[in-house]
mmCIF file of C-alpha atoms (C1' of nucleotides) in Angstrom:
data_model
loop_
_atom_site.group_PDB
_atom_site.id
_atom_site.type_symbol
_atom_site.label_atom_id
_atom_site.label_comp_id
_atom_site.label_asym_id
_atom_site.label_seq_id
_atom_site.Cartn_x
_atom_site.Cartn_y
_atom_site.Cartn_z
ATOM 1 C CA MET A 1 0.000 0.000 0.000
ATOM 2 C CA LYS A 2 1.981 2.889 -1.317
ATOM 3 C CA ASN A 3 -0.436 5.435 -0.013
ATOM 4 C CA LYS A 4 0.303 4.719 3.596
ATOM 5 C CA THR A 5 3.968 5.545 3.259
ATOM 6 C CA LYS A 6 3.187 8.876 1.707
ATOM 7 C CA ARG A 7 0.590 9.554 4.328
ATOM 8 C CA LEU A 8 3.012 8.880 7.154
ATOM 9 C CA THR A 9 5.436 11.318 5.598
ATOM 10 C CA ALA A 10 2.687 13.896 5.325
ATOM 11 C CA ILE A 11 1.839 13.424 8.976
ATOM 12 C CA ARG A 12 5.429 13.998 9.942
ATOM 13 C CA GLU A 13 5.610 17.132 7.882
ATOM 14 C CA ILE A 14 2.443 18.556 9.319
ATOM 15 C CA ILE A 15 3.299 18.017 12.943
ATOM 16 C CA THR A 16 6.839 19.315 12.585
ATOM 17 C CA SER A 17 5.712 22.473 10.842
ATOM 18 C CA SER A 18 2.598 23.383 12.770
ATOM 19 C CA VAL A 19 0.887 23.088 16.106
ATOM 20 C CA VAL A 20 -1.707 20.359 16.075
ATOM 21 C CA GLY A 21 -3.666 19.679 19.212
ATOM 22 C CA SER A 22 -5.884 16.722 18.407
ATOM 23 C CA GLN A 23 -6.282 13.878 16.007
ATOM 24 C CA GLU A 24 -9.455 15.411 14.627
ATOM 25 C CA GLU A 25 -7.538 18.536 13.770
ATOM 26 C CA LEU A 26 -4.747 16.589 12.124
ATOM 27 C CA LEU A 27 -7.311 14.543 10.295
ATOM 28 C CA GLN A 28 -8.761 17.712 8.841
ATOM 29 C CA LEU A 29 -5.368 18.902 7.626
ATOM 30 C CA LEU A 30 -4.758 15.541 6.011
ATOM 31 C CA LEU A 31 -8.123 15.647 4.286
ATOM 32 C CA GLU A 32 -7.223 19.046 2.855
ATOM 33 C CA LYS A 33 -4.082 17.488 1.451
ATOM 34 C CA GLY A 34 -6.144 14.786 -0.190
ATOM 35 C CA TYR A 35 -5.634 11.946 2.237
ATOM 36 C CA GLU A 36 -8.810 10.099 3.078
ATOM 37 C CA LEU A 37 -8.741 8.239 6.328
ATOM 38 C CA THR A 38 -10.531 7.969 9.636
ATOM 39 C CA GLN A 39 -9.493 8.766 13.155
ATOM 40 C CA ALA A 40 -8.975 5.064 13.798
ATOM 41 C CA THR A 41 -6.315 4.841 11.137
ATOM 42 C CA LEU A 42 -4.715 8.059 12.239
ATOM 43 C CA SER A 43 -4.423 6.776 15.777
ATOM 44 C CA ARG A 44 -2.608 3.736 14.441
ATOM 45 C CA ASP A 45 -0.360 5.876 12.278
ATOM 46 C CA LEU A 46 0.628 8.050 15.190
ATOM 47 C CA LYS A 47 1.451 5.040 17.269
ATOM 48 C CA GLN A 48 3.622 3.647 14.519
ATOM 49 C CA LEU A 49 5.420 6.949 14.020
ATOM 50 C CA LYS A 50 5.970 7.235 17.754
ATOM 51 C CA VAL A 51 4.372 10.607 17.769
ATOM 52 C CA ALA A 52 3.945 11.970 21.261
ATOM 53 C CA LYS A 53 1.219 14.131 22.622
ATOM 54 C CA THR A 54 2.459 16.612 25.170
ATOM 55 C CA SER A 55 1.966 20.214 26.176
ATOM 56 C CA ASN A 56 3.942 23.224 25.043
ATOM 57 C CA ALA A 57 4.952 26.418 26.803
ATOM 58 C CA SER A 58 1.633 28.051 25.919
ATOM 59 C CA GLY A 59 -0.257 25.363 27.745
ATOM 60 C CA GLU A 60 -1.707 23.777 24.645
ATOM 61 C CA TYR A 61 -1.549 20.138 23.776
ATOM 62 C CA VAL A 62 0.640 19.376 20.793
ATOM 63 C CA TYR A 63 1.689 16.353 18.851
ATOM 64 C CA GLN A 64 5.374 15.980 18.193
ATOM 65 C CA LEU A 65 7.837 13.458 16.908
ATOM 66 C CA ALA A 66 9.707 11.583 19.605
ATOM 67 C CA SER A 67 12.941 13.402 20.373
ATOM 68 C CA LEU A 68 15.232 10.997 18.559
ATOM 69 C CA GLU A 69 13.110 11.033 15.454
ATOM 70 C CA LYS A 70 13.077 14.793 15.488
ATOM 71 C CA GLU A 71 16.852 15.035 15.674
ATOM 72 C CA ARG A 72 17.172 12.754 12.706
ATOM 73 C CA GLU A 73 14.747 14.893 10.706
ATOM 74 C CA VAL A 74 16.675 18.038 11.438
ATOM 75 C CA ARG A 75 19.959 16.428 10.619
ATOM 76 C CA ALA A 76 18.679 15.057 7.345
ATOM 77 C CA THR A 77 17.471 18.495 6.347
ATOM 78 C CA VAL A 78 20.839 20.042 7.066
ATOM 79 C CA PHE A 79 22.613 17.502 4.974
ATOM 80 C CA THR A 80 20.410 17.590 1.944
ATOM 81 C CA SER A 81 20.388 21.345 1.747
ATOM 82 C CA GLY A 82 23.883 21.052 0.301
ATOM 83 C CA GLN A 83 25.390 24.392 1.249
ATOM 84 C CA VAL A 84 26.457 23.825 4.787
ATOM 85 C CA LEU A 85 30.218 23.532 4.558
ATOM 86 C CA GLN A 86 31.738 26.531 2.823
ATOM 87 C CA SER A 87 35.490 26.199 3.272
ATOM 88 C CA VAL A 88 38.239 24.140 4.842
ATOM 89 C CA ASP A 89 41.613 25.576 5.860
ATOM 90 C CA PHE A 90 44.572 24.041 7.615
ATOM 91 C CA SER A 91 47.240 25.275 9.944
ATOM 92 C CA GLY A 92 49.465 22.497 11.177
ATOM 93 C CA ASN A 93 47.369 20.002 13.086
ATOM 94 C CA ILE A 94 44.336 22.240 13.099
ATOM 95 C CA ALA A 95 41.588 22.438 10.505
ATOM 96 C CA VAL A 96 39.194 25.359 10.421
ATOM 97 C CA LEU A 97 35.869 24.786 8.703
ATOM 98 C CA HIS A 98 33.498 27.575 7.818
ATOM 99 C CA THR A 99 29.804 26.883 7.536
ATOM 100 C CA ARG A 100 26.587 28.710 6.946
ATOM 101 C CA PRO A 101 25.760 30.856 9.945
ATOM 102 C CA GLY A 102 24.317 28.724 12.701
ATOM 103 C CA TYR A 103 25.268 25.395 11.202
ATOM 104 C CA ALA A 104 28.627 24.851 12.858
ATOM 105 C CA SER A 105 27.268 22.839 15.782
ATOM 106 C CA SER A 106 25.296 20.385 13.739
ATOM 107 C CA LEU A 107 28.127 19.829 11.308
ATOM 108 C CA ALA A 108 30.564 19.404 14.173
ATOM 109 C CA TYR A 109 28.248 16.810 15.610
ATOM 110 C CA GLU A 110 28.419 14.845 12.372
ATOM 111 C CA ILE A 111 32.168 15.157 12.276
ATOM 112 C CA ASP A 112 32.408 13.913 15.820
ATOM 113 C CA GLU A 113 30.238 10.959 14.919
ATOM 114 C CA ASN A 114 31.965 10.030 11.690
ATOM 115 C CA GLY A 115 35.458 11.436 11.760
ATOM 116 C CA LYS A 116 37.076 9.881 14.801
ATOM 117 C CA ASP A 117 39.866 8.425 12.661
ATOM 118 C CA VAL A 118 41.191 11.793 11.571
ATOM 119 C CA PHE A 119 40.116 14.217 14.273
ATOM 120 C CA ILE A 120 40.583 13.953 17.986
ATOM 121 C CA GLY A 121 37.949 16.574 18.610
ATOM 122 C CA THR A 122 36.124 19.654 17.467
ATOM 123 C CA VAL A 123 34.781 22.879 18.896
ATOM 124 C CA ALA A 124 32.059 24.749 17.108
ATOM 125 C CA GLY A 125 31.067 28.378 17.279
ATOM 126 C CA ASP A 126 28.252 29.748 15.186
ATOM 127 C CA ASP A 127 29.743 29.415 11.699
ATOM 128 C CA THR A 128 33.225 28.107 12.440
ATOM 129 C CA ILE A 129 34.526 24.749 13.551
ATOM 130 C CA ILE A 130 38.003 24.181 14.893
ATOM 131 C CA ALA A 131 38.921 20.542 14.420
ATOM 132 C CA ILE A 132 42.073 19.061 15.872
ATOM 133 C CA ILE A 133 43.729 16.587 13.562
ATOM 134 C CA ARG A 134 45.065 13.340 14.957
ATOM 135 C CA GLU A 135 48.851 13.040 14.904
ATOM 136 C CA ARG A 136 50.360 11.714 11.652
ATOM 137 C CA VAL A 137 47.121 12.222 9.712
ATOM 138 C CA THR A 138 47.675 14.262 6.534
ATOM 139 C CA HIS A 139 45.567 17.084 5.216
ATOM 140 C CA GLU A 140 44.744 14.935 2.224
ATOM 141 C CA GLU A 141 43.381 12.255 4.476
ATOM 142 C CA VAL A 142 41.315 14.819 6.283
ATOM 143 C CA MET A 143 39.827 16.109 3.039
ATOM 144 C CA LYS A 144 39.118 12.594 1.920
ATOM 145 C CA ASN A 145 37.372 11.860 5.175
ATOM 146 C CA LEU A 146 35.306 15.007 4.997
ATOM 147 C CA SER A 147 34.329 14.273 1.421
ATOM 148 C CA ILE A 148 32.865 10.953 2.453
ATOM 149 C CA PHE A 149 30.031 12.433 4.384
ATOM 150 C CA ILE A 150 29.823 15.936 2.992
ATOM 151 C CA PRO A 151 28.786 15.929 -0.685
ATOM 152 C CA GLU A 152 29.891 19.489 -1.353
ATOM 153 C CA LEU A 153 33.537 18.520 -1.221
ATOM 154 C CA THR A 154 33.156 16.007 -4.004
ATOM 155 C CA LYS A 155 32.509 18.748 -6.519
ATOM 156 C CA MET B 1 0.111 23.409 48.772
ATOM 157 C CA LYS B 2 3.254 21.567 49.632
ATOM 158 C CA ASN B 3 1.838 18.226 48.712
ATOM 159 C CA LYS B 4 1.566 19.006 45.044
ATOM 160 C CA THR B 5 5.257 19.685 44.652
ATOM 161 C CA LYS B 6 6.153 16.370 46.184
ATOM 162 C CA ARG B 7 3.565 14.630 44.080
ATOM 163 C CA LEU B 8 4.959 16.079 40.888
ATOM 164 C CA THR B 9 8.385 14.857 41.850
ATOM 165 C CA ALA B 10 6.977 11.423 42.558
ATOM 166 C CA ILE B 11 5.324 11.359 39.147
ATOM 167 C CA ARG B 12 8.604 12.195 37.506
ATOM 168 C CA GLU B 13 10.389 9.481 39.365
ATOM 169 C CA ILE B 14 7.821 6.873 38.506
ATOM 170 C CA ILE B 15 7.681 7.539 34.811
ATOM 171 C CA THR B 16 11.437 7.741 34.418
ATOM 172 C CA SER B 17 12.011 4.488 36.206
ATOM 173 C CA SER B 18 9.192 2.353 34.871
ATOM 174 C CA VAL B 19 6.879 1.816 31.958
ATOM 175 C CA VAL B 20 3.487 3.315 32.607
ATOM 176 C CA GLY B 21 0.839 3.037 29.938
ATOM 177 C CA SER B 22 -2.149 4.922 31.273
ATOM 178 C CA GLN B 23 -3.167 7.479 33.834
ATOM 179 C CA GLU B 24 -5.158 4.886 35.704
ATOM 180 C CA GLU B 25 -2.038 2.801 36.068
ATOM 181 C CA LEU B 26 0.023 5.759 37.215
ATOM 182 C CA LEU B 27 -2.734 6.714 39.590
ATOM 183 C CA GLN B 28 -2.530 3.301 41.168
ATOM 184 C CA LEU B 29 1.232 3.587 41.648
ATOM 185 C CA LEU B 30 0.769 6.977 43.255
ATOM 186 C CA LEU B 31 -1.875 5.642 45.600
ATOM 187 C CA GLU B 32 0.534 2.928 46.695
ATOM 188 C CA LYS B 33 3.014 5.648 47.538
ATOM 189 C CA GLY B 34 0.415 7.385 49.628
ATOM 190 C CA TYR B 35 -0.693 10.110 47.257
ATOM 191 C CA GLU B 36 -4.443 10.531 47.107
ATOM 192 C CA LEU B 37 -5.737 12.140 43.983
ATOM 193 C CA THR B 38 -8.088 11.536 41.102
ATOM 194 C CA GLN B 39 -7.513 11.052 37.407
ATOM 195 C CA ALA B 40 -8.601 14.636 36.807
ATOM 196 C CA THR B 41 -5.810 16.003 38.925
ATOM 197 C CA LEU B 42 -3.317 13.601 37.423
ATOM 198 C CA SER B 43 -4.236 14.762 33.958
ATOM 199 C CA ARG B 44 -3.527 18.336 35.021
ATOM 200 C CA ASP B 45 -0.254 17.328 36.622
ATOM 201 C CA LEU B 46 0.920 15.584 33.496
ATOM 202 C CA LYS B 47 0.085 18.603 31.403
ATOM 203 C CA GLN B 48 2.019 20.843 33.736
ATOM 204 C CA LEU B 49 5.019 18.538 33.773
ATOM 205 C CA LYS B 50 4.921 18.323 30.003
ATOM 206 C CA VAL B 51 4.799 14.598 30.157
ATOM 207 C CA ALA B 52 4.266 13.036 26.763
ATOM 208 C CA LYS B 53 2.392 9.919 25.856
ATOM 209 C CA THR B 54 4.004 8.048 23.030
ATOM 210 C CA SER B 55 4.783 4.480 21.992
ATOM 211 C CA ASN B 56 7.956 2.536 22.591
ATOM 212 C CA ALA B 57 9.763 -0.075 20.541
ATOM 213 C CA SER B 58 7.602 -2.838 21.977
ATOM 214 C CA GLY B 59 4.468 -1.176 20.678
ATOM 215 C CA GLU B 60 3.160 -0.170 24.066
ATOM 216 C CA TYR B 61 2.029 3.272 25.026
ATOM 217 C CA VAL B 62 4.285 4.947 27.545
ATOM 218 C CA TYR B 63 4.437 8.210 29.382
ATOM 219 C CA GLN B 64 7.727 10.040 29.332
ATOM 220 C CA LEU B 65 9.182 13.386 30.227
ATOM 221 C CA ALA B 66 9.523 15.856 27.387
ATOM 222 C CA SER B 67 13.030 15.825 25.946
ATOM 223 C CA LEU B 68 14.243 18.964 27.658
ATOM 224 C CA GLU B 69 13.010 17.859 31.024
ATOM 225 C CA LYS B 70 14.607 14.519 30.480
ATOM 226 C CA GLU B 71 17.971 16.058 29.655
ATOM 227 C CA ARG B 72 17.848 18.014 32.847
ATOM 228 C CA GLU B 73 17.152 14.869 34.814
ATOM 229 C CA VAL B 74 20.017 13.072 33.142
ATOM 230 C CA ARG B 75 22.370 15.939 33.763
ATOM 231 C CA ALA B 76 21.561 16.016 37.453
ATOM 232 C CA THR B 77 22.320 12.315 37.603
ATOM 233 C CA VAL B 78 25.606 12.819 35.825
ATOM 234 C CA PHE B 79 26.887 15.270 38.358
ATOM 235 C CA THR B 80 26.494 12.903 41.213
ATOM 236 C CA SER B 81 27.711 9.881 39.309
ATOM 237 C CA GLY B 82 31.077 11.451 38.490
ATOM 238 C CA GLN B 83 31.165 10.863 34.763
ATOM 239 C CA VAL B 84 31.666 14.294 33.335
ATOM 240 C CA LEU B 85 35.044 13.889 31.683
ATOM 241 C CA GLN B 86 34.901 11.105 29.193
ATOM 242 C CA SER B 87 38.194 11.179 27.341
ATOM 243 C CA VAL B 88 41.489 12.979 26.905
ATOM 244 C CA ASP B 89 43.412 12.979 23.623
ATOM 245 C CA PHE B 90 46.562 14.722 22.555
ATOM 246 C CA SER B 91 47.840 16.043 19.286
ATOM 247 C CA GLY B 92 51.134 17.827 19.714
ATOM 248 C CA ASN B 93 50.667 20.780 21.995
ATOM 249 C CA ILE B 94 46.904 20.450 22.068
ATOM 250 C CA ALA B 95 44.744 18.386 24.385
ATOM 251 C CA VAL B 96 41.157 17.649 23.548
ATOM 252 C CA LEU B 97 38.846 16.720 26.372
ATOM 253 C CA HIS B 98 35.429 15.249 25.750
ATOM 254 C CA THR B 99 32.697 15.658 28.302
ATOM 255 C CA ARG B 100 29.072 14.831 28.655
ATOM 256 C CA PRO B 101 26.980 17.112 26.462
ATOM 257 C CA GLY B 102 26.706 20.554 28.001
ATOM 258 C CA TYR B 103 29.481 20.134 30.548
ATOM 259 C CA ALA B 104 32.444 21.447 28.610
ATOM 260 C CA SER B 105 32.148 25.016 29.886
ATOM 261 C CA SER B 106 32.016 24.170 33.536
ATOM 262 C CA LEU B 107 34.890 21.743 33.274
ATOM 263 C CA ALA B 108 36.953 24.256 31.278
ATOM 264 C CA TYR B 109 36.373 26.738 34.037
ATOM 265 C CA GLU B 110 37.890 24.344 36.529
ATOM 266 C CA ILE B 111 40.837 23.705 34.269
ATOM 267 C CA ASP B 112 41.451 27.401 33.816
ATOM 268 C CA GLU B 113 41.417 27.855 37.557
ATOM 269 C CA ASN B 114 43.657 24.965 38.432
ATOM 270 C CA GLY B 115 45.760 24.162 35.421
ATOM 271 C CA LYS B 116 47.704 27.302 34.652
ATOM 272 C CA ASP B 117 50.996 25.463 35.004
ATOM 273 C CA VAL B 118 50.300 23.136 32.136
ATOM 274 C CA PHE B 119 47.823 24.962 29.887
ATOM 275 C CA ILE B 120 48.104 28.420 28.416
ATOM 276 C CA GLY B 121 44.404 28.512 27.649
ATOM 277 C CA THR B 122 41.223 26.603 26.830
ATOM 278 C CA VAL B 123 38.209 26.951 24.583
ATOM 279 C CA ALA B 124 35.018 25.072 25.330
ATOM 280 C CA GLY B 125 32.168 24.069 23.059
ATOM 281 C CA ASP B 126 29.240 22.050 24.258
ATOM 282 C CA ASP B 127 30.932 18.739 24.958
ATOM 283 C CA THR B 128 34.505 19.399 23.908
ATOM 284 C CA ILE B 129 37.349 21.417 25.350
ATOM 285 C CA ILE B 130 40.442 22.356 23.416
ATOM 286 C CA ALA B 131 43.276 23.101 25.787
ATOM 287 C CA ILE B 132 46.580 24.490 24.550
ATOM 288 C CA ILE B 133 49.525 22.960 26.390
ATOM 289 C CA ARG B 134 52.386 25.143 27.588
ATOM 290 C CA GLU B 135 55.668 24.555 25.726
ATOM 291 C CA ARG B 136 57.885 21.795 27.067
ATOM 292 C CA VAL B 137 55.106 20.334 29.198
ATOM 293 C CA THR B 138 54.686 16.623 28.546
ATOM 294 C CA HIS B 139 51.446 14.714 28.059
ATOM 295 C CA GLU B 140 52.252 12.824 31.230
ATOM 296 C CA GLU B 141 52.442 16.035 33.171
ATOM 297 C CA VAL B 142 49.127 17.123 31.720
ATOM 298 C CA MET B 143 47.462 13.888 32.741
ATOM 299 C CA LYS B 144 48.919 14.166 36.197
ATOM 300 C CA ASN B 145 47.591 17.682 36.490
ATOM 301 C CA LEU B 146 44.137 16.677 35.280
ATOM 302 C CA SER B 147 44.045 13.766 37.692
ATOM 303 C CA ILE B 148 44.321 16.159 40.605
ATOM 304 C CA PHE B 149 40.869 17.592 40.162
ATOM 305 C CA ILE B 150 39.106 14.953 38.071
ATOM 306 C CA PRO B 151 38.509 11.763 40.043
ATOM 307 C CA GLU B 152 37.856 9.549 37.041
ATOM 308 C CA LEU B 153 41.434 9.811 35.895
ATOM 309 C CA THR B 154 42.771 8.501 39.185
ATOM 310 C CA LYS B 155 41.338 5.079 38.485
ATOM 311 C "C1'" DT C 1 -3.421 -19.884 -10.470
ATOM 312 C "C1'" DC C 2 -5.432 -20.767 -6.032
ATOM 313 C "C1'" DT C 3 -5.132 -20.698 -1.153
ATOM 314 C "C1'" DA C 4 -3.175 -18.869 3.077
ATOM 315 C "C1'" DT C 5 -1.329 -15.140 5.516
ATOM 316 C "C1'" DT C 6 -0.455 -10.592 6.390
ATOM 317 C "C1'" DT C 7 -1.576 -5.685 6.122
ATOM 318 C "C1'" DA C 8 -4.622 -1.853 5.889
ATOM 319 C "C1'" DT C 9 -8.723 0.060 6.923
ATOM 320 C "C1'" DG C 10 -13.580 1.850 8.611
ATOM 321 C "C1'" DA C 11 -17.553 1.655 11.679
ATOM 322 C "C1'" DA C 12 -18.730 1.178 16.065
ATOM 323 C "C1'" DT C 13 -17.447 1.204 20.580
ATOM 324 C "C1'" DA C 14 -14.588 0.813 24.592
ATOM 325 C "C1'" DA C 15 -11.238 3.056 27.071
ATOM 326 C "C1'" DA C 16 -8.645 6.829 28.288
ATOM 327 C "C1'" DT C 17 -8.066 11.621 28.973
ATOM 328 C "C1'" DA C 18 -9.263 16.606 29.402
ATOM 329 C "C1'" DT C 19 -12.351 20.032 30.909
ATOM 330 C "C1'" DT C 20 -16.299 22.239 33.183
ATOM 331 C "C1'" DC C 21 -18.342 23.543 37.215
ATOM 332 C "C1'" DG C 22 -18.610 24.025 41.919
ATOM 333 C "C1'" DT C 23 -16.115 23.977 46.299
ATOM 334 C "C1'" DT C 24 -12.551 24.619 49.586
ATOM 335 C "C1'" DA C 25 -8.229 26.103 50.902
ATOM 336 C "C1'" DT C 26 -4.366 29.501 50.560
ATOM 337 C "C1'" DA C 27 -2.426 33.824 49.922
ATOM 338 C "C1'" DA C 28 -2.534 38.875 49.195
ATOM 339 C "C1'" DA C 29 -4.286 43.341 49.887
ATOM 340 C "C1'" DT C 30 -6.430 46.865 52.319
ATOM 341 C "C1'" DA D 1 -10.029 40.854 60.251
ATOM 342 C "C1'" DT D 2 -12.446 41.062 55.977
ATOM 343 C "C1'" DT D 3 -12.500 41.077 51.363
ATOM 344 C "C1'" DT D 4 -10.444 39.693 46.957
ATOM 345 C "C1'" DA D 5 -7.915 36.963 44.182
ATOM 346 C "C1'" DT D 6 -5.527 32.699 43.143
ATOM 347 C "C1'" DA D 7 -4.635 27.918 43.157
ATOM 348 C "C1'" DA D 8 -5.935 23.090 44.030
ATOM 349 C "C1'" DC D 9 -9.023 19.734 43.614
ATOM 350 C "C1'" DG D 10 -13.052 16.105 42.898
ATOM 351 C "C1'" DA D 11 -17.284 14.646 40.658
ATOM 352 C "C1'" DA D 12 -19.377 14.468 36.642
ATOM 353 C "C1'" DT D 13 -19.068 14.789 31.966
ATOM 354 C "C1'" DA D 14 -17.418 16.033 27.407
ATOM 355 C "C1'" DT D 15 -13.964 15.018 24.441
ATOM 356 C "C1'" DT D 16 -10.479 12.474 22.576
ATOM 357 C "C1'" DT D 17 -8.102 8.382 21.532
ATOM 358 C "C1'" DA D 18 -7.409 3.305 21.175
ATOM 359 C "C1'" DT D 19 -9.234 -1.077 20.146
ATOM 360 C "C1'" DT D 20 -12.436 -4.645 18.545
ATOM 361 C "C1'" DC D 21 -14.565 -6.739 14.963
ATOM 362 C "C1'" DA D 22 -15.365 -7.355 10.208
ATOM 363 C "C1'" DT D 23 -13.805 -6.885 5.490
ATOM 364 C "C1'" DA D 24 -11.127 -5.961 1.592
ATOM 365 C "C1'" DA D 25 -6.741 -5.594 -0.559
ATOM 366 C "C1'" DA D 26 -2.094 -7.025 -1.129
ATOM 367 C "C1'" DT D 27 1.532 -10.574 -0.733
ATOM 368 C "C1'" DA D 28 3.560 -15.021 -0.427
ATOM 369 C "C1'" DG D 29 3.688 -19.896 -1.114
ATOM 370 C "C1'" DA D 30 2.262 -24.136 -3.243
#
DNA sequence: TCTATTTATGAATAAATATTCGTTATAAAT
DNA sequence: ATTTATAACGAATATTTATTCATAAATAGA
């Protein structure tokens, strides 16, 4: 059933981009997007997606993706947007990476996760990452490593 | 009403330490602990605490603290469990210290205060500290210095 | 292809949860 | 102290959400 997959994606999009307080409300939004389903199905969908109902700072009830799921969404968005990493410079055993404003932390997180072989650690500001290169690792190796998980460098 | 504060704490404790699938169930656990209240009050408490109802990997419904609240809980635990500093790596005259997320600043502060003999300065991100080692100070000396004020390294 | 099994779904309903309304207690102000 | 406002709460109920039961569609196996 191909429709279900698309519907689940639509549900994710809706609840990440707007405040939805009940299944009836969400159901309405889905209907407007052309998805025909009942509250029973929606309840099952939400369970499967691990959507949580909680309250926000304004004291309203809201549906939201479970924290882990949400992180993954955000990360995926950052990566696919394709303009995050803007430059890489070296000075001895230090690499300085410039990113779009605000993106340094999330990129540094990825580097921490995937670049342990070449870096011993990173510190991120707002648009700059200082990454300390492991001893005896060359700049070429660093670039190669970065290119693995950051498409922009392949160009 | 002093009782409410204690009750809210009890609710937090219960849902972080066990799987609770409904308010009725939670209500029962609270009664066993000596808290007398009705489902109506519990519903209000959960809203105030920003407790979320979601589903876990086993396909059950569970109540859990909202992500931010949860982080705070975890962090409090960390302090008392003595696991802030997680690793120390060196690359030439630079030491990189990894900490639990969010702890880099406070640890860097301690290092600045107590490590002037071995470091000329530090920069902290969220979970990483870059510390620049004074010339002609060995890695051994650095580790010895760190061990003075960070219990984990003594082991 | 034909049968068996799984998956998806809606209608109806059960179960769970939130709110309304009224009351009592607590605190603040004069 | 008396009034006024605020917060806490339960009983009843409205609302919301999950599940049961039945059916149809898709998938797998022979």
